[in-house]
Short mmCIF file of C-alpha atoms in Angstrom, two decimals:
data_model
loop_
_atom_site.label_atom_id
_atom_site.label_comp_id
_atom_site.label_asym_id
_atom_site.label_seq_id
_atom_site.Cartn_x
_atom_site.Cartn_y
_atom_site.Cartn_z
CA UNK A 203 -11.93 -0.91 -11.45
CA UNK A 204 -10.42 -3.76 -13.40
CA UNK A 205 -7.86 -6.43 -12.63
CA UNK A 206 -5.41 -8.26 -14.85
CA UNK A 207 -5.84 -12.03 -14.85
CA UNK A 208 -2.58 -13.97 -14.74
CA UNK A 209 -1.30 -17.16 -13.24
CA UNK A 210 1.20 -15.63 -10.82
CA UNK A 211 0.06 -12.50 -9.04
CA UNK A 212 3.27 -11.93 -7.06
CA UNK A 213 4.92 -9.72 -9.65
CA UNK A 214 4.56 -5.97 -9.76
CA UNK A 215 4.91 -4.03 -6.53
CA UNK A 216 2.76 -1.21 -5.31
CA UNK A 217 5.11 1.76 -5.31
CA UNK A 218 6.12 3.86 -2.37
CA UNK A 219 5.99 1.36 0.48
CA UNK A 220 8.77 -1.14 -0.14
CA UNK A 221 12.07 -1.66 1.61
CA UNK A 222 11.04 -1.28 5.25
CA UNK A 223 13.62 -1.81 7.94
CA UNK A 224 12.59 -4.28 10.62
CA UNK A 225 9.07 -4.75 9.26
CA UNK A 226 7.06 -7.86 10.06
CA UNK A 227 5.97 -10.50 7.56
CA UNK A 228 2.60 -8.92 6.83
CA UNK A 229 4.12 -5.47 6.39
CA UNK A 230 6.81 -6.80 4.06
CA UNK A 231 4.20 -8.62 2.00
CA UNK A 232 2.23 -5.38 1.68
CA UNK A 233 5.22 -3.92 -0.15
CA UNK A 234 5.06 -6.75 -2.69
CA UNK A 235 1.37 -6.61 -3.50
CA UNK A 236 0.58 -6.57 -7.19
CA UNK A 237 -1.98 -4.32 -8.79
CA UNK A 238 -4.61 -7.05 -8.57
CA UNK A 239 -3.94 -7.72 -4.91
CA UNK A 240 -4.12 -3.98 -4.22
CA UNK A 241 -7.57 -3.90 -5.82
CA UNK A 242 -8.71 -6.78 -3.63
CA UNK A 243 -7.25 -5.15 -0.51
CA UNK A 244 -9.07 -1.92 -1.27
CA UNK A 245 -12.39 -3.71 -1.66
CA UNK A 246 -11.79 -5.49 1.64
CA UNK A 247 -11.05 -2.09 3.21
CA UNK A 248 -14.20 -0.41 1.88
CA UNK A 249 -16.35 -3.42 2.83
CA UNK A 250 -15.60 -2.75 6.49
CA UNK A 251 -16.31 -5.27 9.23
CA UNK A 252 -19.22 -6.78 7.25
CA UNK A 253 -16.75 -8.21 4.76
CA UNK A 254 -17.13 -9.25 1.15
CA UNK A 255 -17.30 -12.65 -0.57
CA UNK A 256 -14.82 -14.00 -3.09
CA UNK A 257 -17.55 -14.02 -5.73
CA UNK A 258 -18.22 -10.32 -5.16
CA UNK A 259 -14.49 -9.63 -5.33
CA UNK A 260 -14.30 -11.39 -8.69
CA UNK A 261 -17.31 -9.50 -10.04
CA UNK A 262 -16.04 -6.09 -8.94
CA UNK A 263 -12.41 -6.54 -10.03
CA UNK A 264 -13.04 -8.45 -13.26
CA UNK A 265 -10.64 -11.17 -12.08
CA UNK A 266 -11.43 -14.86 -12.41
CA UNK A 267 -12.63 -16.67 -9.29
CA UNK A 268 -9.42 -18.71 -9.39
CA UNK A 269 -7.26 -15.59 -9.36
CA UNK A 270 -9.26 -14.13 -6.48
CA UNK A 271 -8.91 -17.37 -4.53
CA UNK A 272 -5.12 -17.31 -4.94
CA UNK A 273 -4.88 -13.66 -3.91
CA UNK A 274 -7.14 -14.02 -0.88
CA UNK A 275 -5.32 -17.18 0.22
CA UNK A 276 -2.04 -15.27 0.27
CA UNK A 277 -3.62 -12.31 2.04
CA UNK A 278 -4.94 -14.63 4.73
CA UNK A 279 -1.57 -16.38 4.99
CA UNK A 280 0.11 -13.00 5.47
CA UNK A 281 -2.41 -12.00 8.14
CA UNK A 282 -3.92 -9.22 6.03
CA UNK A 283 -7.36 -10.79 5.60
CA UNK A 284 -9.56 -12.98 7.78
CA UNK A 285 -12.96 -14.63 7.65
CA UNK A 286 -15.86 -12.41 8.70
CA UNK A 287 -18.53 -15.10 8.80
CA UNK A 288 -20.93 -16.51 6.22
CA UNK A 289 -23.60 -14.93 4.08
CA UNK A 290 -26.65 -16.58 2.55
CA UNK A 291 -26.46 -17.13 -1.21
CA UNK A 292 -29.17 -17.45 -3.85
CA UNK A 293 -28.27 -21.10 -4.34
CA UNK A 294 -25.91 -23.61 -2.84
CA UNK A 295 -24.03 -23.32 0.43
CA UNK A 296 -23.57 -19.97 2.22
CA UNK A 297 -20.66 -17.87 1.02
CA UNK A 298 -17.69 -17.17 3.25
CA UNK A 299 -17.03 -13.44 3.52
CA UNK A 300 -13.61 -11.94 4.15
CA UNK A 301 -12.53 -8.72 5.85
CA UNK A 302 -9.38 -6.66 6.06
CA UNK A 303 -7.31 -7.09 9.24
CA UNK A 304 -6.70 -3.39 10.06
CA UNK A 305 -3.93 -3.99 12.58
CA UNK A 306 -1.81 -5.91 10.07
CA UNK A 307 -0.20 -2.67 8.92
CA UNK A 308 0.28 0.88 10.21
CA UNK A 309 1.52 4.23 9.00
CA UNK A 310 2.52 7.42 10.78
CA UNK A 311 1.29 10.76 9.50
CA UNK A 312 3.07 13.95 10.54
CA UNK A 313 1.70 17.48 10.24
CA UNK A 314 4.72 19.75 10.39
CA UNK A 315 3.26 23.20 10.92
CA UNK A 316 5.01 26.52 11.47
CA UNK A 317 4.58 26.34 15.25
CA UNK A 318 3.83 22.73 16.15
CA UNK A 319 4.25 19.11 15.09
CA UNK A 320 1.45 16.55 15.29
CA UNK A 321 2.01 12.84 14.65
CA UNK A 322 -0.71 10.20 14.37
CA UNK A 323 -0.48 6.44 14.00
CA UNK A 324 -3.20 4.90 11.83
CA UNK A 325 -4.07 1.33 10.94
CA UNK A 326 -4.84 0.02 7.45
CA UNK A 327 -8.39 1.32 7.66
CA UNK A 328 -7.12 4.81 8.46
CA UNK A 329 -8.32 4.75 12.06
CA UNK A 330 -6.16 6.85 14.36
CA UNK A 331 -4.76 4.60 17.12
CA UNK A 332 -2.09 6.93 18.53
CA UNK A 333 -1.29 10.64 18.59
CA UNK A 334 1.38 13.09 19.82
CA UNK A 335 1.60 16.90 19.64
CA UNK A 336 4.46 19.22 20.53
CA UNK A 337 5.39 22.86 20.10
CA UNK A 338 7.80 23.59 17.26
CA UNK A 339 9.50 26.52 15.55
CA UNK A 340 9.86 25.77 11.84
CA UNK A 341 12.51 28.47 11.72
CA UNK A 342 14.67 26.89 14.44
CA UNK A 343 16.92 25.17 11.91
CA UNK A 344 17.01 21.77 10.23
CA UNK A 345 18.63 19.96 13.16
CA UNK A 346 16.04 21.05 15.71
CA UNK A 347 13.10 20.37 13.39
CA UNK A 348 14.36 16.92 12.37
CA UNK A 349 14.87 16.01 16.02
CA UNK A 350 11.35 17.16 16.92
CA UNK A 351 9.78 15.14 14.10
CA UNK A 352 11.86 12.05 14.92
CA UNK A 353 10.92 12.23 18.60
CA UNK A 354 7.22 12.70 17.78
CA UNK A 355 7.18 9.68 15.46
CA UNK A 356 9.06 7.42 17.85
CA UNK A 357 6.95 8.49 20.82
CA UNK A 358 3.71 7.87 18.91
CA UNK A 359 4.77 4.35 17.94
CA UNK A 360 6.16 3.63 21.40
CA UNK A 361 2.87 4.70 23.00
CA UNK A 362 0.98 2.26 20.77
CA UNK A 363 3.37 -0.56 21.60
CA UNK A 364 2.88 0.11 25.32
CA UNK A 365 -0.89 0.03 24.85
CA UNK A 366 -0.58 -3.28 22.99
CA UNK A 367 1.52 -4.72 25.81
CA UNK A 368 -1.04 -3.57 28.38
CA UNK A 369 -3.87 -5.15 26.38
CA UNK A 370 -1.97 -8.42 26.14
CA UNK A 371 -1.39 -8.40 29.90
CA UNK A 372 -5.10 -7.73 30.51
CA UNK A 373 -6.08 -10.60 28.22
CA UNK A 374 -3.63 -12.94 29.95
CA UNK A 375 -5.12 -12.03 33.34
CA UNK A 376 -8.66 -12.42 32.00
CA UNK A 377 -7.86 -15.87 30.64
CA UNK A 378 -6.23 -17.27 33.80
CA UNK A 379 -9.36 -17.14 35.97
CA UNK A 380 -11.78 -18.82 33.52
CA UNK A 381 -9.21 -21.53 32.82
CA UNK A 382 -8.81 -22.27 36.52
CA UNK A 383 -12.59 -22.28 36.96
CA UNK A 384 -12.98 -24.55 33.97
CA UNK A 385 -10.44 -27.00 35.29
CA UNK A 386 -12.03 -27.10 38.76
CA UNK A 387 -15.54 -27.43 37.36
CA UNK A 388 -14.64 -30.13 34.89
CA UNK A 389 -12.70 -32.12 37.50
CA UNK A 390 -15.77 -32.11 39.75
CA UNK A 391 -17.96 -33.27 36.89
CA UNK A 392 -15.42 -35.91 35.95
CA UNK A 393 -15.62 -37.37 39.47
CA UNK A 394 -19.20 -38.40 38.75
CA UNK A 395 -18.32 -40.61 35.78
CA UNK A 396 -17.57 -44.30 36.12
CA UNK A 397 -14.19 -45.61 37.11
CA UNK A 398 -13.84 -47.28 33.75
CA UNK A 399 -14.39 -43.97 31.96
CA UNK A 400 -11.86 -42.29 34.21
CA UNK A 401 -9.31 -45.01 33.42
CA UNK A 402 -9.82 -44.52 29.72
CA UNK A 403 -8.93 -40.84 30.16
CA UNK A 404 -12.35 -39.30 29.66
CA UNK A 405 -11.89 -36.95 32.59
CA UNK A 406 -8.52 -35.86 31.28
CA UNK A 407 -9.93 -35.14 27.83
CA UNK A 408 -12.85 -33.27 29.36
CA UNK A 409 -10.56 -31.03 31.35
CA UNK A 410 -8.36 -30.36 28.33
CA UNK A 411 -11.27 -29.61 26.00
CA UNK A 412 -13.12 -27.33 28.37
CA UNK A 413 -10.00 -25.43 29.34
CA UNK A 414 -9.09 -24.93 25.68
CA UNK A 415 -12.57 -23.62 24.91
CA UNK A 416 -12.39 -21.25 27.88
CA UNK A 417 -9.11 -19.83 26.61
CA UNK A 418 -10.46 -19.43 23.09
CA UNK A 419 -13.74 -17.75 24.03
CA UNK A 420 -12.31 -15.44 26.69
CA UNK A 421 -9.40 -14.29 24.52
CA UNK A 422 -11.70 -13.63 21.56
CA UNK A 423 -14.14 -11.58 23.63
CA UNK A 424 -11.38 -9.58 25.32
CA UNK A 425 -9.39 -8.87 22.15
CA UNK A 426 -11.56 -9.48 19.05
CA UNK A 427 -9.21 -7.84 16.55
CA UNK A 428 -5.91 -9.24 17.81
CA UNK A 429 -2.94 -7.23 19.11
CA UNK A 430 -2.79 -3.58 18.16
CA UNK A 431 0.80 -3.45 17.04
CA UNK A 432 3.36 -6.26 16.83
CA UNK A 433 6.26 -4.36 18.36
CA UNK A 434 6.11 -1.78 15.53
CA UNK A 435 6.88 -4.55 13.01
CA UNK A 436 3.83 -3.51 10.98
CA UNK A 437 5.02 0.06 10.41
CA UNK A 438 5.00 0.72 6.66
CA UNK A 439 6.38 4.23 6.60
CA UNK A 440 5.91 7.87 7.53
CA UNK A 441 4.09 10.58 5.60
CA UNK A 442 5.08 14.18 6.34
CA UNK A 443 2.94 17.16 5.37
CA UNK A 444 3.98 20.80 5.71
CA UNK A 445 3.46 24.19 4.08
CA UNK A 446 4.78 24.58 0.55
CA UNK A 447 6.10 25.16 -1.90
CA UNK A 448 7.98 21.87 -2.22
CA UNK A 449 8.72 19.03 -4.65
CA UNK A 450 6.56 16.03 -3.74
CA UNK A 451 8.30 13.69 -6.18
CA UNK A 452 11.81 14.30 -4.80
CA UNK A 453 10.84 15.14 -1.24
CA UNK A 454 12.77 18.40 -1.43
CA UNK A 455 11.56 21.70 0.03
CA UNK A 456 11.55 25.00 -1.84
CA UNK A 457 11.19 28.45 -0.31
CA UNK A 458 8.58 27.52 2.31
CA UNK A 459 6.41 30.60 2.79
CA UNK A 460 7.89 32.62 5.62
CA UNK A 461 10.91 30.30 5.91
CA UNK A 462 13.02 30.69 2.75
CA UNK A 463 16.04 29.10 4.49
CA UNK A 464 14.52 25.67 3.78
CA UNK A 465 15.01 26.10 0.03
CA UNK A 466 16.61 22.98 -1.44
CA UNK A 467 16.55 20.93 1.77
CA UNK A 468 16.10 17.14 1.13
CA UNK A 469 13.56 16.52 3.90
CA UNK A 470 12.52 13.05 2.75
CA UNK A 471 16.09 11.77 2.60
CA UNK A 472 17.04 13.31 5.94
CA UNK A 473 14.05 11.85 7.80
CA UNK A 474 14.31 8.42 6.16
CA UNK A 475 17.90 8.20 7.33
CA UNK A 476 16.91 9.04 10.90
CA UNK A 477 13.79 6.91 11.09
CA UNK A 478 14.89 3.86 9.10
CA UNK A 479 11.56 3.58 7.24
CA UNK A 480 10.29 5.02 3.94
CA UNK A 481 9.20 8.67 4.09
CA UNK A 482 6.85 10.54 1.75
CA UNK A 483 6.66 14.36 1.76
CA UNK A 484 3.82 16.52 0.48
CA UNK A 485 2.10 19.84 1.09
CA UNK A 486 -0.23 19.96 4.07
CA UNK A 487 -3.27 20.81 1.95
CA UNK A 488 -2.60 17.97 -0.51
CA UNK A 489 -2.32 15.51 2.35
CA UNK A 490 -5.60 16.65 3.88
CA UNK A 491 -7.34 16.42 0.50
CA UNK A 492 -5.94 12.92 -0.02
CA UNK A 493 -7.22 11.86 3.37
CA UNK A 494 -10.68 13.24 2.60
CA UNK A 495 -10.79 11.39 -0.73
CA UNK A 496 -9.66 8.15 0.92
CA UNK A 497 -12.35 8.67 3.55
CA UNK A 498 -15.11 8.75 0.94
CA UNK A 499 -15.35 12.36 -0.24
CA UNK A 500 -16.13 11.92 -3.92
CA UNK A 501 -16.11 13.99 -7.08
CA UNK A 502 -14.06 17.15 -7.46
CA UNK A 503 -13.53 19.40 -4.47
CA UNK A 504 -11.26 22.01 -2.94
CA UNK A 505 -10.02 21.79 0.62
CA UNK A 506 -9.16 25.28 1.90
CA UNK A 507 -6.90 25.26 4.95
CA UNK A 508 -6.68 28.42 7.03
CA UNK A 509 -4.33 28.14 9.98
CA UNK A 510 -0.91 29.71 10.30
CA UNK A 511 -1.15 30.19 6.53
CA UNK A 512 -3.67 29.59 3.74
CA UNK A 513 -3.57 26.96 1.01
CA UNK A 514 -5.75 24.62 -1.02
CA UNK A 515 -5.77 20.91 -1.72
CA UNK A 516 -7.46 20.08 -5.01
CA UNK A 517 -9.10 16.79 -5.90
CA UNK A 518 -10.16 16.61 -9.52
CA UNK A 519 -12.06 13.56 -10.72
CA UNK A 520 -11.17 11.66 -7.54
CA UNK A 521 -7.40 12.27 -7.68
CA UNK A 522 -5.22 14.85 -5.95
CA UNK A 523 -4.07 17.48 -8.44
CA UNK A 524 -0.53 18.56 -7.64
CA UNK A 525 0.65 19.83 -11.00
CA UNK A 526 3.89 18.89 -12.73
CA UNK A 527 6.02 20.59 -10.05
CA UNK A 528 3.72 20.27 -7.01
CA UNK A 529 2.83 23.89 -7.61
CA UNK A 530 -0.94 23.53 -7.71
CA UNK A 531 -2.91 24.67 -4.70
CA UNK A 532 -0.90 27.79 -3.81
CA UNK A 533 -4.32 29.28 -3.27
CA UNK A 534 -3.28 31.74 -0.58
CA UNK A 535 -0.98 33.63 -2.91
CA UNK A 536 -3.45 34.68 -5.57
CA UNK A 537 -3.51 38.46 -5.63
CA UNK A 538 -6.99 39.90 -5.20
CA UNK A 539 -6.03 43.47 -4.23
CA UNK A 540 -3.41 45.27 -6.27
CA UNK A 541 -1.02 47.26 -4.07
CA UNK A 542 -2.53 45.56 -1.02
CA UNK A 543 -0.62 44.74 2.18
CA UNK A 544 2.68 42.86 1.80
CA UNK A 545 2.61 39.08 2.07
CA UNK A 546 5.30 36.77 3.46
CA UNK A 547 5.67 35.34 -0.04
CA UNK A 548 7.06 38.70 -1.25
CA UNK A 549 3.98 39.79 -3.20
CA UNK A 550 1.22 42.20 -2.15
CA UNK A 551 -2.52 41.83 -1.75
CA UNK A 552 -2.56 38.03 -1.47
CA UNK A 553 -5.64 36.25 -0.12
CA UNK A 554 -3.53 34.86 2.72
CA UNK A 555 -2.23 38.26 3.80
CA UNK A 556 -5.71 39.80 3.72
CA UNK A 557 -7.30 36.87 5.57
CA UNK A 558 -4.71 36.69 8.32
CA UNK A 559 -4.74 40.46 8.77
CA UNK A 560 -8.52 40.43 9.23
CA UNK A 561 -8.25 37.58 11.74
CA UNK A 562 -5.51 39.43 13.64
CA UNK A 563 -7.71 42.48 14.13
CA UNK A 564 -10.68 40.33 15.18
CA UNK A 565 -12.76 40.84 12.02
CA UNK A 566 -13.56 37.19 11.29
CA UNK A 567 -16.50 38.05 9.03
CA UNK A 568 -14.18 40.05 6.79
CA UNK A 569 -11.71 37.14 6.77
CA UNK A 570 -14.53 34.82 5.67
CA UNK A 571 -15.57 37.24 2.93
CA UNK A 572 -12.00 37.44 1.61
CA UNK A 573 -11.72 33.66 1.74
CA UNK A 574 -14.99 33.46 -0.16
CA UNK A 575 -13.64 35.74 -2.89
CA UNK A 576 -10.70 33.42 -3.39
CA UNK A 577 -12.98 30.38 -3.32
CA UNK A 578 -15.23 31.95 -5.98
CA UNK A 579 -12.20 32.33 -8.26
CA UNK A 580 -11.41 28.67 -7.72
CA UNK A 581 -14.98 27.59 -8.48
CA UNK A 582 -14.94 29.61 -11.69
CA UNK A 583 -11.63 28.11 -12.81
CA UNK A 584 -12.18 24.46 -11.93
CA UNK A 585 -15.98 23.95 -11.73
CA UNK A 586 -15.63 21.95 -8.51
CA UNK A 587 -18.51 20.26 -6.71
CA UNK A 588 -17.93 21.37 -3.12
CA UNK A 589 -15.68 23.59 -1.00
CA UNK A 590 -14.42 22.12 2.27
CA UNK A 591 -12.95 24.33 4.99
CA UNK A 592 -10.38 23.35 7.61
CA UNK A 593 -7.49 24.56 9.74
CA UNK A 594 -7.30 25.91 13.28
CA UNK A 595 -8.60 29.38 12.36
CA UNK A 596 -11.72 27.92 10.75
CA UNK A 597 -12.13 25.52 13.67
CA UNK A 598 -12.29 28.46 16.09
CA UNK A 599 -15.41 29.91 14.35
CA UNK A 600 -16.65 27.35 11.81
CA UNK A 601 -20.17 28.73 11.37
CA UNK A 602 -18.89 32.21 10.59
CA UNK A 603 -16.58 30.94 7.88
CA UNK A 604 -19.12 28.57 6.31
CA UNK A 605 -21.71 31.35 6.25
CA UNK A 606 -19.30 33.99 4.90
CA UNK A 607 -17.74 31.84 2.17
CA UNK A 608 -21.15 30.43 1.26
CA UNK A 609 -22.62 33.93 0.85
CA UNK A 610 -19.94 34.89 -1.68
CA UNK A 611 -20.47 31.68 -3.67
CA UNK A 612 -24.24 32.15 -3.61
CA UNK A 613 -23.84 35.70 -4.96
CA UNK A 614 -21.65 34.34 -7.75
CA UNK A 615 -24.25 31.67 -8.56
CA UNK A 616 -26.97 34.31 -8.88
CA UNK A 617 -24.84 36.20 -11.39
CA UNK A 618 -24.05 33.13 -13.47
CA UNK A 619 -27.42 31.39 -13.19
CA UNK A 620 -25.76 28.24 -11.84
CA UNK A 621 -26.51 26.30 -8.67
CA UNK A 622 -24.37 27.51 -5.77
CA UNK A 623 -21.46 25.29 -4.81
CA UNK A 624 -22.01 24.00 -1.26
CA UNK A 625 -19.59 24.89 1.53
CA UNK A 626 -19.02 22.87 4.66
CA UNK A 627 -16.40 22.17 7.31
CA UNK A 628 -14.15 19.24 6.44
CA UNK A 629 -14.32 16.23 8.78
CA UNK A 630 -11.28 15.22 10.78
CA UNK A 631 -10.78 18.37 12.83
CA UNK A 632 -7.23 19.13 13.87
CA UNK A 633 -6.07 15.70 12.74
CA UNK A 634 -7.07 16.15 9.10
CA UNK A 635 -3.61 16.97 7.77
CA UNK A 636 -1.72 14.40 9.87
CA UNK A 637 -4.22 11.63 9.09
CA UNK A 638 -4.03 12.57 5.42
CA UNK A 639 -0.23 12.41 5.59
CA UNK A 640 -0.52 8.78 6.69
CA UNK A 641 -2.54 8.12 3.51
CA UNK A 642 0.54 9.14 1.51
CA UNK A 643 1.95 5.81 2.69
CA UNK A 644 -1.24 3.74 2.70
CA UNK A 645 -2.64 4.91 -0.64
CA UNK A 646 -0.32 2.83 -2.86
CA UNK A 647 -1.01 -0.29 -0.74
CA UNK A 648 -4.62 -0.09 -1.90
CA UNK A 649 -3.86 0.80 -5.50
CA UNK A 650 -4.44 4.53 -5.13
CA UNK A 651 -1.68 6.07 -7.19
CA UNK A 652 -1.79 9.59 -5.73
CA UNK A 653 -0.03 8.72 -2.48
#
């Protein structure tokens, strides 16, 4: 990655996160980060709790040490970065290392499925710190669905705020006792000093200093990372992921498979108006793929999601591939059996229809074989590095699906003389889509343009 050296790094926002309502200082500043600051933030994120030095930041971004110093000073001022200790250097004094402050910003990710809604709250590192699930009927009408999503988001954030309040109360209680003990102990010790010392205020200073140290140490041990959520002031936005097809750029739904009545509905606009924060909308499979890439899955891969439907999220060369009209990844509606059973999309013989029919009659091995046939087509078209499987149907019998899909890909590899593409279950479990939806908001903060 490369930065652009310039005197003032405040210009140039990171798109997709600005204009929050009621956001705190740190959250507002996140919306104003320049490209260079986004690069630095991302390196702080990937460095984890061990941190990274300013010299390393300069080397890895291509920025001058002076530019890095200015950026990190502002990040610390905004509460987004903090010292993580010191590290020995090859010469001179030890280097100060910096880390990201994960709780300085949060995003909500929503998985809007055909029969349920799941909302998760994540911090800047992508760690899930709150979650809500509720039953839902995607065909119940716009009003009912919007209300369900709004309630899930608000409840998730409210739960986190209550947890933060409880933690603060616990810390306050933990601090009171050591302070009282420190005062009593220091007063006793002070009684042993000379009268002249007492007159000069030594005892008073001793009490004050020891009590202050007790507060500092106890609070740090009880709450090392600071408060979880500053009354929701750090909320950057909400990412919503649901079955397609849809228009990611405009946040408008098309004829969602099985629910054509959503065609043309401006979901992003409607939810942003209700929630008062920025909203990003994408397909469920794209969101999951984005989350996997942000979590460290490299190269080119396909995420195949088999749940109430079947779709694919494609990451090519490290970036989510959506296509010009967000039409890429409609994996479930490739026809592999002419004149096959009808599909909810209106066609016949689709991979989705065949897979779900096999699952419905209890033939999971056949479902895995059909899924493997579709995956083999994908491997042949895109030459991807790995196939990742997810969704509630896969989660019910993961070994069967990995084995079945893998067998089809191995047979293809024997025919072509190539190495077989590996197949494995995607990490994240049932949260994969919702957590990935949160990355739709967080990605631009760290300079990842596919959010």
